[in-house]
Short mmCIF file of C-alpha atoms and ligand atoms in Angstrom, two decimals:
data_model
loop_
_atom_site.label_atom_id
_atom_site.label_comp_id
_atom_site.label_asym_id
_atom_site.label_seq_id
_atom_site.Cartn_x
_atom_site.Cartn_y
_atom_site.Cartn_z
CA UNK A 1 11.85 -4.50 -25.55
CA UNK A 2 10.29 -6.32 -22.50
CA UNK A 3 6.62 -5.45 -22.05
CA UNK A 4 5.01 -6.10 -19.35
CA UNK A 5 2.18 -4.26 -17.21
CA UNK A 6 4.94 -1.96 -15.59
CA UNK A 7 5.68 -0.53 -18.59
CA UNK A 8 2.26 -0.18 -20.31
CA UNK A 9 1.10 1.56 -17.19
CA UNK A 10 4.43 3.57 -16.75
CA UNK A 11 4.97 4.26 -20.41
CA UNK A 12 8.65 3.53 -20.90
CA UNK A 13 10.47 1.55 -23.07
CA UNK A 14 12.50 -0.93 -20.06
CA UNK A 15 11.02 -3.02 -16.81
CA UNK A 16 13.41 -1.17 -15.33
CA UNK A 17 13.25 1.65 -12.18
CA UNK A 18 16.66 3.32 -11.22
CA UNK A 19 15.10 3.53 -7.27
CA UNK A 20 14.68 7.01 -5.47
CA UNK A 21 17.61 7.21 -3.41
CA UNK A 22 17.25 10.06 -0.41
CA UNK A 23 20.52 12.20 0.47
CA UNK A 24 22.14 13.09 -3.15
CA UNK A 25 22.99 10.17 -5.41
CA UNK A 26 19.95 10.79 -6.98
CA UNK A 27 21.20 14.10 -9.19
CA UNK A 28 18.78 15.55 -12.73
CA UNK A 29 21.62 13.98 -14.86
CA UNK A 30 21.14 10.85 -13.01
CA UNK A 31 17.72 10.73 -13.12
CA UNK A 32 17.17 12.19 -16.78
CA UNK A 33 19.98 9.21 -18.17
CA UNK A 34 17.61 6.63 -16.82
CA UNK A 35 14.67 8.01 -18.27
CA UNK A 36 16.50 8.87 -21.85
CA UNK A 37 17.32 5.45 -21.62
CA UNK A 38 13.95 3.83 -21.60
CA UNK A 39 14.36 2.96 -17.61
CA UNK A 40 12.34 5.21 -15.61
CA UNK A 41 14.60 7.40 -13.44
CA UNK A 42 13.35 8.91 -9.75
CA UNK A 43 13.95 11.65 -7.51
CA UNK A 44 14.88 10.53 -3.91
CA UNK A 45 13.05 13.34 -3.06
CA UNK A 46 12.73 12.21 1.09
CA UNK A 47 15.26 15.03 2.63
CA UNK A 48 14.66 17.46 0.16
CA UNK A 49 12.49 21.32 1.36
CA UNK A 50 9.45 21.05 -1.39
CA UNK A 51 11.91 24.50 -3.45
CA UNK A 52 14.16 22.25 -3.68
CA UNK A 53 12.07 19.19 -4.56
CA UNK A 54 10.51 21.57 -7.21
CA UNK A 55 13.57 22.82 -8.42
CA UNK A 56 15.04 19.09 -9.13
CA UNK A 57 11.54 18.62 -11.15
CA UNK A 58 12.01 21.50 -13.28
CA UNK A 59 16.26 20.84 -14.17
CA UNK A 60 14.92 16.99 -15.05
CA UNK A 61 12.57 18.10 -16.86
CA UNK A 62 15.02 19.91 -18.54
CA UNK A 63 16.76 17.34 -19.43
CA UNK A 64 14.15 14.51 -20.49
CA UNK A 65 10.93 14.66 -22.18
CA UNK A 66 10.63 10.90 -20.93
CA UNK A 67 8.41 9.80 -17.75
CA UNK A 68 10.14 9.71 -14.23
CA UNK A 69 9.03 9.79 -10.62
CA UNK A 70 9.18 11.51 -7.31
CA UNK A 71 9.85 9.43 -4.26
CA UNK A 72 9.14 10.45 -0.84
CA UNK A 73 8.43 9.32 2.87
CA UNK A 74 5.65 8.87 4.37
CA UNK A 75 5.98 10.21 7.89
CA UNK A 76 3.72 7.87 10.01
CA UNK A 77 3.60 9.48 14.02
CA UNK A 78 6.59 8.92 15.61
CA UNK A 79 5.99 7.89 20.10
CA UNK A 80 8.44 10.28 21.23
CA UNK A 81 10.89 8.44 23.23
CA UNK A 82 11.81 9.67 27.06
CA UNK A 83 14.19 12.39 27.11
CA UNK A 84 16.99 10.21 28.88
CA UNK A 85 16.93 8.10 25.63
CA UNK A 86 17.96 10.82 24.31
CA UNK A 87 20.18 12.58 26.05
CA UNK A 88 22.01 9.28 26.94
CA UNK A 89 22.14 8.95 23.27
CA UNK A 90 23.76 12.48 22.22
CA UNK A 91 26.46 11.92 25.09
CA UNK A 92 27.08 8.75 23.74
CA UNK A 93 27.56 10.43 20.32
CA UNK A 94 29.50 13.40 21.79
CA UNK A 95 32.16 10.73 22.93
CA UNK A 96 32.58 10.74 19.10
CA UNK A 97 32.34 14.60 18.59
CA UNK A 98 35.12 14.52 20.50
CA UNK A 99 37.11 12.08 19.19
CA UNK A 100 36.60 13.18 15.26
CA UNK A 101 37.09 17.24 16.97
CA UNK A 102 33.62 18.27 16.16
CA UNK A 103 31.67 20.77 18.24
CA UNK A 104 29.46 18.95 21.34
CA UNK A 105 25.69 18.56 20.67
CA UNK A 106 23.02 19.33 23.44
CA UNK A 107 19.82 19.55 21.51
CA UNK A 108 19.23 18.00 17.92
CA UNK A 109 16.51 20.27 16.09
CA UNK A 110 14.16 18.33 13.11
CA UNK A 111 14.50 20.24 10.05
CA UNK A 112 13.02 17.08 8.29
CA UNK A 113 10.83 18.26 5.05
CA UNK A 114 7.07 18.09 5.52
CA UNK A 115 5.27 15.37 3.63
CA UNK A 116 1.98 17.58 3.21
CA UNK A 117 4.42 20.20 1.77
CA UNK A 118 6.39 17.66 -0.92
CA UNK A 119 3.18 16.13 -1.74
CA UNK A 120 1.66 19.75 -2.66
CA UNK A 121 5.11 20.14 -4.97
CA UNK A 122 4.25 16.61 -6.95
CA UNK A 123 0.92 17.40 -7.41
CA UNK A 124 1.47 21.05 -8.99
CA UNK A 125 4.49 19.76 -10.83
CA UNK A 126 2.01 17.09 -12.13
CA UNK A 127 4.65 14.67 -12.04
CA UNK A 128 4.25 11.40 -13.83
CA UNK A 129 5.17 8.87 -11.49
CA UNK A 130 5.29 9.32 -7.27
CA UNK A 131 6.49 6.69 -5.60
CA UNK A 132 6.58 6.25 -1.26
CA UNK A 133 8.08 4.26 1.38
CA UNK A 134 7.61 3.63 5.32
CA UNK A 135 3.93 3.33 5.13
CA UNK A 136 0.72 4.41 3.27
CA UNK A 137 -0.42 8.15 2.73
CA UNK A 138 -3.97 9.27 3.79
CA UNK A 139 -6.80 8.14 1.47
CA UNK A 140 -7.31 12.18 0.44
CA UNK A 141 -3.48 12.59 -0.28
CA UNK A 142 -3.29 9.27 -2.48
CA UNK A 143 -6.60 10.72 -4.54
CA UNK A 144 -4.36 13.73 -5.25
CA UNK A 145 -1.99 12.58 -6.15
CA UNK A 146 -3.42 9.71 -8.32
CA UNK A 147 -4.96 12.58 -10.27
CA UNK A 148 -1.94 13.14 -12.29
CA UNK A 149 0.50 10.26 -11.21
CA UNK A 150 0.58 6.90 -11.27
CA UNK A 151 1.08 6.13 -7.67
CA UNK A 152 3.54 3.09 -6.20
CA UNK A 153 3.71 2.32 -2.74
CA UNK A 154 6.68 0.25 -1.41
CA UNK A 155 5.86 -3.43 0.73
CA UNK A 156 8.33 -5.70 2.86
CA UNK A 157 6.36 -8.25 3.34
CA UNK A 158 2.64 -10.13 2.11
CA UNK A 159 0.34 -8.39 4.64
CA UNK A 160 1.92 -4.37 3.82
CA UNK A 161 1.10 -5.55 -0.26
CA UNK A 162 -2.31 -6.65 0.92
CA UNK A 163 -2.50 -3.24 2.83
CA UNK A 164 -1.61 -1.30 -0.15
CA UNK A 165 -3.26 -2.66 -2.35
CA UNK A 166 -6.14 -2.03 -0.67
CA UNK A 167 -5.28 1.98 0.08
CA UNK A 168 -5.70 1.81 -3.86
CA UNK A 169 -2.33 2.15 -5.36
CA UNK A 170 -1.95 0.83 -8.66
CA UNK A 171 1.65 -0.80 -8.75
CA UNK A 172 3.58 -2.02 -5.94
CA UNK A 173 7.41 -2.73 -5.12
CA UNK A 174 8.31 -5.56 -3.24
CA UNK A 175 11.43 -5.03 -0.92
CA UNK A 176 13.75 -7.82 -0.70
CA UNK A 177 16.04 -7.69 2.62
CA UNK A 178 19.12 -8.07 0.09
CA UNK A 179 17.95 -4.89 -0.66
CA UNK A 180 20.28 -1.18 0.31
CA UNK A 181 18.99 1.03 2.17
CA UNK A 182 16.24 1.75 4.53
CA UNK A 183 13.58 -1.33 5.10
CA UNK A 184 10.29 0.30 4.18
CA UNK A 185 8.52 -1.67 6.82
CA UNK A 186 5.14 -0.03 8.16
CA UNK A 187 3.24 -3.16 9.69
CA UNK A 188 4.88 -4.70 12.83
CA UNK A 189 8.57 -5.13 13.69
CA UNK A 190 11.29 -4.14 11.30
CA UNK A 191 12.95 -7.68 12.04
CA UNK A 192 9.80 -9.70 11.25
CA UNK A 193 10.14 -8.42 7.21
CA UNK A 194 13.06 -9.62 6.36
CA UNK A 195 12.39 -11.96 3.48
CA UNK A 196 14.79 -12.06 0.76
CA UNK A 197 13.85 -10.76 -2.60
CA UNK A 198 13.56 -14.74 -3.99
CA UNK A 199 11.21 -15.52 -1.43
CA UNK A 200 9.08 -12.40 -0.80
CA UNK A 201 7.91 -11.74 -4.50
CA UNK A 202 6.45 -15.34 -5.24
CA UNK A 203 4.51 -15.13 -2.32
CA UNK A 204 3.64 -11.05 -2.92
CA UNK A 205 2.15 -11.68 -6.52
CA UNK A 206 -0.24 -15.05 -5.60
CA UNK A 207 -1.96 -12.07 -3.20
CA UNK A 208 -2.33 -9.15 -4.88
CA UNK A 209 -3.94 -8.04 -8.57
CA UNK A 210 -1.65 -4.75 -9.05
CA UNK A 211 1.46 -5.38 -10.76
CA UNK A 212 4.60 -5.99 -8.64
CA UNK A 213 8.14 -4.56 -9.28
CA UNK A 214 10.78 -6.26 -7.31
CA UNK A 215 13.59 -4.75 -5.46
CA UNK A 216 16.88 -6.16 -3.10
CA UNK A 217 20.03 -7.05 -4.42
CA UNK A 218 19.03 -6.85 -8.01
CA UNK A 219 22.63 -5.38 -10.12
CA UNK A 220 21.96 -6.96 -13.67
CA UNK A 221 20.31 -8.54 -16.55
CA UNK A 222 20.85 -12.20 -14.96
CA UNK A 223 18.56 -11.21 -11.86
CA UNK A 224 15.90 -9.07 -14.35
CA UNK A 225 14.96 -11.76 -15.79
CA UNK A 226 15.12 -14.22 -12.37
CA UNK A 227 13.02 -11.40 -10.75
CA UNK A 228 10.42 -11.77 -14.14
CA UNK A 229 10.28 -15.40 -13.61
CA UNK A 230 8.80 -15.31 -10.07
CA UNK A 231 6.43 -13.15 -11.65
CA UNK A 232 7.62 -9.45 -10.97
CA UNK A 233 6.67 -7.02 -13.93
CA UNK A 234 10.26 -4.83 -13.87
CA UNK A 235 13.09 -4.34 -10.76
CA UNK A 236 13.95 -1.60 -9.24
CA UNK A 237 17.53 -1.06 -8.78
CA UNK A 238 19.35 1.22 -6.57
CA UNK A 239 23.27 0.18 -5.58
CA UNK A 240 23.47 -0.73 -9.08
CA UNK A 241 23.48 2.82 -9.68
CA UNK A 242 25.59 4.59 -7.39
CA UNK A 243 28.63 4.41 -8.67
CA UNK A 244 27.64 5.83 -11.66
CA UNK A 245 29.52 9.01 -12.90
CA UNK A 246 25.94 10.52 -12.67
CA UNK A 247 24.88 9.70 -9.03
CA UNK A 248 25.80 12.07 -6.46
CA UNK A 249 27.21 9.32 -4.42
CA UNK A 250 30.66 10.77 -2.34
CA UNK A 251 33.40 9.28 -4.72
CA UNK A 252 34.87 7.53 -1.64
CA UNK A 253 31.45 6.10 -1.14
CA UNK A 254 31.87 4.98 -4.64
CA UNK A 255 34.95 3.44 -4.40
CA UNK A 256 34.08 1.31 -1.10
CA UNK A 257 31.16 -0.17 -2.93
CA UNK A 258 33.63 -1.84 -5.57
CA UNK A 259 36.63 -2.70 -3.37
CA UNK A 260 34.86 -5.24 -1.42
CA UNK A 261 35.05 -9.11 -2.60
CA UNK A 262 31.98 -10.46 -1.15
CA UNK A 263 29.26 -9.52 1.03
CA UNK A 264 30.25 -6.80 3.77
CA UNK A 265 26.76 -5.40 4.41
CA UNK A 266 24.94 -5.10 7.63
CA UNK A 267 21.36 -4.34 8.56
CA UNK A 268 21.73 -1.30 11.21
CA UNK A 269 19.29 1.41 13.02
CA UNK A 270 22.12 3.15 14.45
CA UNK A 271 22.19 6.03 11.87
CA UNK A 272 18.68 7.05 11.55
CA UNK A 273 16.61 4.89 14.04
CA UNK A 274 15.10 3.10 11.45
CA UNK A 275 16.50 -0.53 9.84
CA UNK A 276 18.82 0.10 6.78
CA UNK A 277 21.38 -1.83 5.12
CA UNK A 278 25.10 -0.67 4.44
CA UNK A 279 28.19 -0.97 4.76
CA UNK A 280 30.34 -2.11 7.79
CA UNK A 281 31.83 1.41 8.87
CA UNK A 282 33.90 1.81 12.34
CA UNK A 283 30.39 4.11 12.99
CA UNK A 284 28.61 0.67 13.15
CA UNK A 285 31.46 -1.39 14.92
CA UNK A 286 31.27 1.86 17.47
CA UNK A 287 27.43 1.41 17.77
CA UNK A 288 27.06 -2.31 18.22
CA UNK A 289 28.60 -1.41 21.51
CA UNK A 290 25.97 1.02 22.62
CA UNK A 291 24.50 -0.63 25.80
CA UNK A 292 21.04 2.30 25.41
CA UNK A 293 18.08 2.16 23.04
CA UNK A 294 18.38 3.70 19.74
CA UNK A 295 15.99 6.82 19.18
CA UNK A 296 13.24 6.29 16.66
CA UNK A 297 13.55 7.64 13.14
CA UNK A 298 13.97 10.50 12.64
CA UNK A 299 15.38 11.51 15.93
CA UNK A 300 18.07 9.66 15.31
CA UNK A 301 18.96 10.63 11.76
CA UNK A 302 18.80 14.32 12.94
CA UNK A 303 21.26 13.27 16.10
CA UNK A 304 23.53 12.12 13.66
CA UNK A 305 23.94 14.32 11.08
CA UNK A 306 26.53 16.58 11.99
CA UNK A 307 28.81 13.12 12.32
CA UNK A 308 27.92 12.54 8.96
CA UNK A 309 28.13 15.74 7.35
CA UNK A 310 31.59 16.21 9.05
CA UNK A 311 32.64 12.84 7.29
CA UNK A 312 31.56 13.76 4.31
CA UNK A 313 33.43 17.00 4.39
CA UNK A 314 36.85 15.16 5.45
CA UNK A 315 36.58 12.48 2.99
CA UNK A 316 36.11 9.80 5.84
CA UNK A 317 33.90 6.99 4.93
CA UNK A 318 34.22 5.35 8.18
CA UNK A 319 31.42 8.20 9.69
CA UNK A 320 29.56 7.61 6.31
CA UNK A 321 26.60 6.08 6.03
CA UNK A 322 27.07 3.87 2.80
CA UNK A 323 23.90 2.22 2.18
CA UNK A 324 24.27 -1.14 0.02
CA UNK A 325 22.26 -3.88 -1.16
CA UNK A 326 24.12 -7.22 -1.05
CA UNK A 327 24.70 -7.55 -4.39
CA UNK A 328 27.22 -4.27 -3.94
CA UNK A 329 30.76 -6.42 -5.34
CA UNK A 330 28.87 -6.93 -8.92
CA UNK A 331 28.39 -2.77 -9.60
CA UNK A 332 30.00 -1.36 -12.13
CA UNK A 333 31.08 2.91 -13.10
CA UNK A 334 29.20 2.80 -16.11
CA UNK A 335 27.39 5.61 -17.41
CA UNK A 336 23.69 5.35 -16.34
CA UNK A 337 22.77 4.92 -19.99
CA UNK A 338 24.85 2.28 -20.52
CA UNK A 339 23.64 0.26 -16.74
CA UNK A 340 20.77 -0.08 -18.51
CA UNK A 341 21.73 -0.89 -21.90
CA UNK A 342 23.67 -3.52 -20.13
CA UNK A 343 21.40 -4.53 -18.14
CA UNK A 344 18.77 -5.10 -20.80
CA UNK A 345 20.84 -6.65 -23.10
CA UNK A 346 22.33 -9.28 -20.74
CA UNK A 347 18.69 -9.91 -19.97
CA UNK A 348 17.99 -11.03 -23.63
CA UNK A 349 20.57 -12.87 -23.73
CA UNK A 350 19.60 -14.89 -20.39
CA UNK A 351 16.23 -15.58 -21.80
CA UNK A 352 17.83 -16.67 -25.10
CA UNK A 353 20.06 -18.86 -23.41
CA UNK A 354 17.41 -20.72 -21.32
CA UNK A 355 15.33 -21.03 -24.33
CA UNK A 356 17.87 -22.52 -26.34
CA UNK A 357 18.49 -24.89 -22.85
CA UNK A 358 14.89 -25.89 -23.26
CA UNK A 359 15.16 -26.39 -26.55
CA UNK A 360 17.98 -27.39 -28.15
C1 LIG B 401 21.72 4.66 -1.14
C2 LIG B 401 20.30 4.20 -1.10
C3 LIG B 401 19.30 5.09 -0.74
C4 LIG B 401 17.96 4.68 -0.75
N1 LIG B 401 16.99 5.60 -0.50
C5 LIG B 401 15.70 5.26 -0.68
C6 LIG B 401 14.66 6.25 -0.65
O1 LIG B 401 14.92 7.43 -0.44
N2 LIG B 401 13.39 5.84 -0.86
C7 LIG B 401 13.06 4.52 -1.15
O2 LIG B 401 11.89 4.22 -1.36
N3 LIG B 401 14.02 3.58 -1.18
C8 LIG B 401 15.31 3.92 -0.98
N4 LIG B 401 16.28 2.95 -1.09
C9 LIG B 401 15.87 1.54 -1.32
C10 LIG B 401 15.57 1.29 -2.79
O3 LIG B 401 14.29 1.79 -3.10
C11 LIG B 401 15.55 -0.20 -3.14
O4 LIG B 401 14.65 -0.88 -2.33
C12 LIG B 401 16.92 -0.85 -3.02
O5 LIG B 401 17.92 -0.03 -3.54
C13 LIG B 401 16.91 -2.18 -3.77
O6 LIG B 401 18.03 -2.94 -3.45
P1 LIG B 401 19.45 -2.78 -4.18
O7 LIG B 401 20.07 -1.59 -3.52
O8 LIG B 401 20.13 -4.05 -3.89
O9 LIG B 401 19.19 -2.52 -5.64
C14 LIG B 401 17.63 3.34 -1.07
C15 LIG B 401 18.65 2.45 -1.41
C16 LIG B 401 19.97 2.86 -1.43
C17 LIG B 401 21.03 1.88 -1.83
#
């Protein structure tokens, strides 16, 4: 046990959120082994059609009794960038169509999920938890939701906690730039929030009353209880998970995370348009060279997708996006259940061993 306000408000057992992760490592059995475990597991519910969001409710549901979440997007208006942008873009990519003998692209159609639509799903699925990312939701669509859920909102930097916190939401994560994945960065430019986890959650918890739950390169029990210490009340965690024999993650994808010795992560917006980190694929080396401007998310995660897809499908991770925190060399395959055994029992352990330090 570790209580804290996270888990009073949350009802579980753990400080301890398995993060929504968009795109498939995110399965039921994933989710549901978090949750069974006394973590609290979430839907990366951001790509999904709200049948399919709803049908990933009911099959965890299935499987766990136990609280878990939703996580989605928040879709703020995207300036629609000239056409040439664009176009210069998709012949740019079609240079690589070629190259990897996929079919040319002229037009790249949206088939992004509506938020309105999702939001409807988590509110008639009453789920317990709904967590968001990439900016606030309108005032009327947070009161809905907050009916039934406990609502978390995600901050990368003092002044979008502030801004939260003041929309009303009654826990808030704090992403470290350690952290994998997309930057969830709503106020100003995506390069002006990077603080690092260590950093950014000191500062985030002297402003704001709600409870913080810190995110960013966070694997194991050690930086639990480090993240506890600067005053966080649990960690999310989200590369620790994906190489778990639950997450959905392509086994290749897997296997990359593991094989590296240090550090080979890069932030990049040349996948989706928005900041994310992962890691170093020929995709990115490709990209660096690209003398345009990168469409805004999510014109440029729909340009791509076919590239990706088609990697995927041929087991080629160098087309792959493989999001990563910086932590990525620690992760382990353990079952989910056991991540956060571990996890919680290296984290008593940690606290045991710097009382006994203080005290000897
Ligand atoms: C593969 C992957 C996908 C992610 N997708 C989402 C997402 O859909 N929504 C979200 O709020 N955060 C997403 N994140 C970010 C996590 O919420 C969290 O901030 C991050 O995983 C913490 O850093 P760590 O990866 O070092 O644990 C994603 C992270 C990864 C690694």
């Amino acid at each position: 046990m570790l209580e804290t306000p996270v888990t009073r408000l949350l009802h579980i057992k753990y400080p301890l959120i398995q993060a929504g992760m968009a795109g498939g490592p995110t399965t039921p059995e994933l989710v549901a082994a978090v949750s069974n475990a006394g973590g609290l597991g979430t839907i990366g519910g951001g790509y999904l059609q709200p049948e399919q969001l709803r049908l990933q409710i009911r099959q965890v549901r299935e499987l766990t009794e136990k609280p878990f979440a939703v996580n989605l997007f928040v879709q703020p208006p995207v300036q629609a960038p000239a056409q040439t942008v664009v176009t210069q873009m998709n012949d740019y990519l079609n240079q690589l169509r070629r190259e990897l003998g996929l079919p040319e692209q002229t037009e790249a159609t949206p088939i992004d999920a509506d938020f309105e639509e999702q939001v409807a799903v988590v509110v008639e699925e009453r789920v317990p938890v709904f967590s968001f990312t990439f900016g606030i939701p309108h005032p009327d669509v947070l009161r809905r939701i907050q009916e039934h859920s406990v609502c978390i909102g995600t901050a990368t930097s003092v002044g979008e906690a502030v801004a939260l916190e003041q929309a009303g939401v009654d826990v808030l994560v704090a992403q470290g730039s350690e952290a994998g994945g997309h930057r969830g960065t709503f106020l100003g430019p995506e390069e002006q929030a990077l603080i690092g986890t260590m950093a950014l959650i000191p500062q985030v918890v002297d402003r704001v009353q709600i409870p913080v739950i810190a995110a960013g390169g966070i694997v194991d029990g050690r930086g639990l209880v480090a993240a506890l210490s600067l005053g966080a009340s649990a960690v999310q965690m989200g590369t620790a998970f994906l190489a778990s024999p639950e997450s959905g993650a392509h086994p290749l994808y897997k296997r990359r995370l593991m094989e590296a010795e240090e550090d080979n992560t890069e932030l990049t917006r040349a996948y989706s348009g928005r900041l994310a980190r992962g890691i170093r694929t020929e995709y990115m080396r490709k990209m660096a060279q690209y003398p345009g401007e990168i469409p805004p998310y999510p014109i440029q995660n729909t340009l791509t997708r076919d590239i990706r897809k088609a990697a995927a499908e041929r087991h080629d991770p160098e087309y792959m996006s493989l999001w990563a925190g910086q932590a990525h060399p620690l992760v382990n395959t353990h079952p989910a259940a056991a991540l956060v055994q571990e996890v919680m029992d290296v984290a008593a352990a940690t606290l045991r061993s710097l009382v006994h330090a203080a005290h000897p």
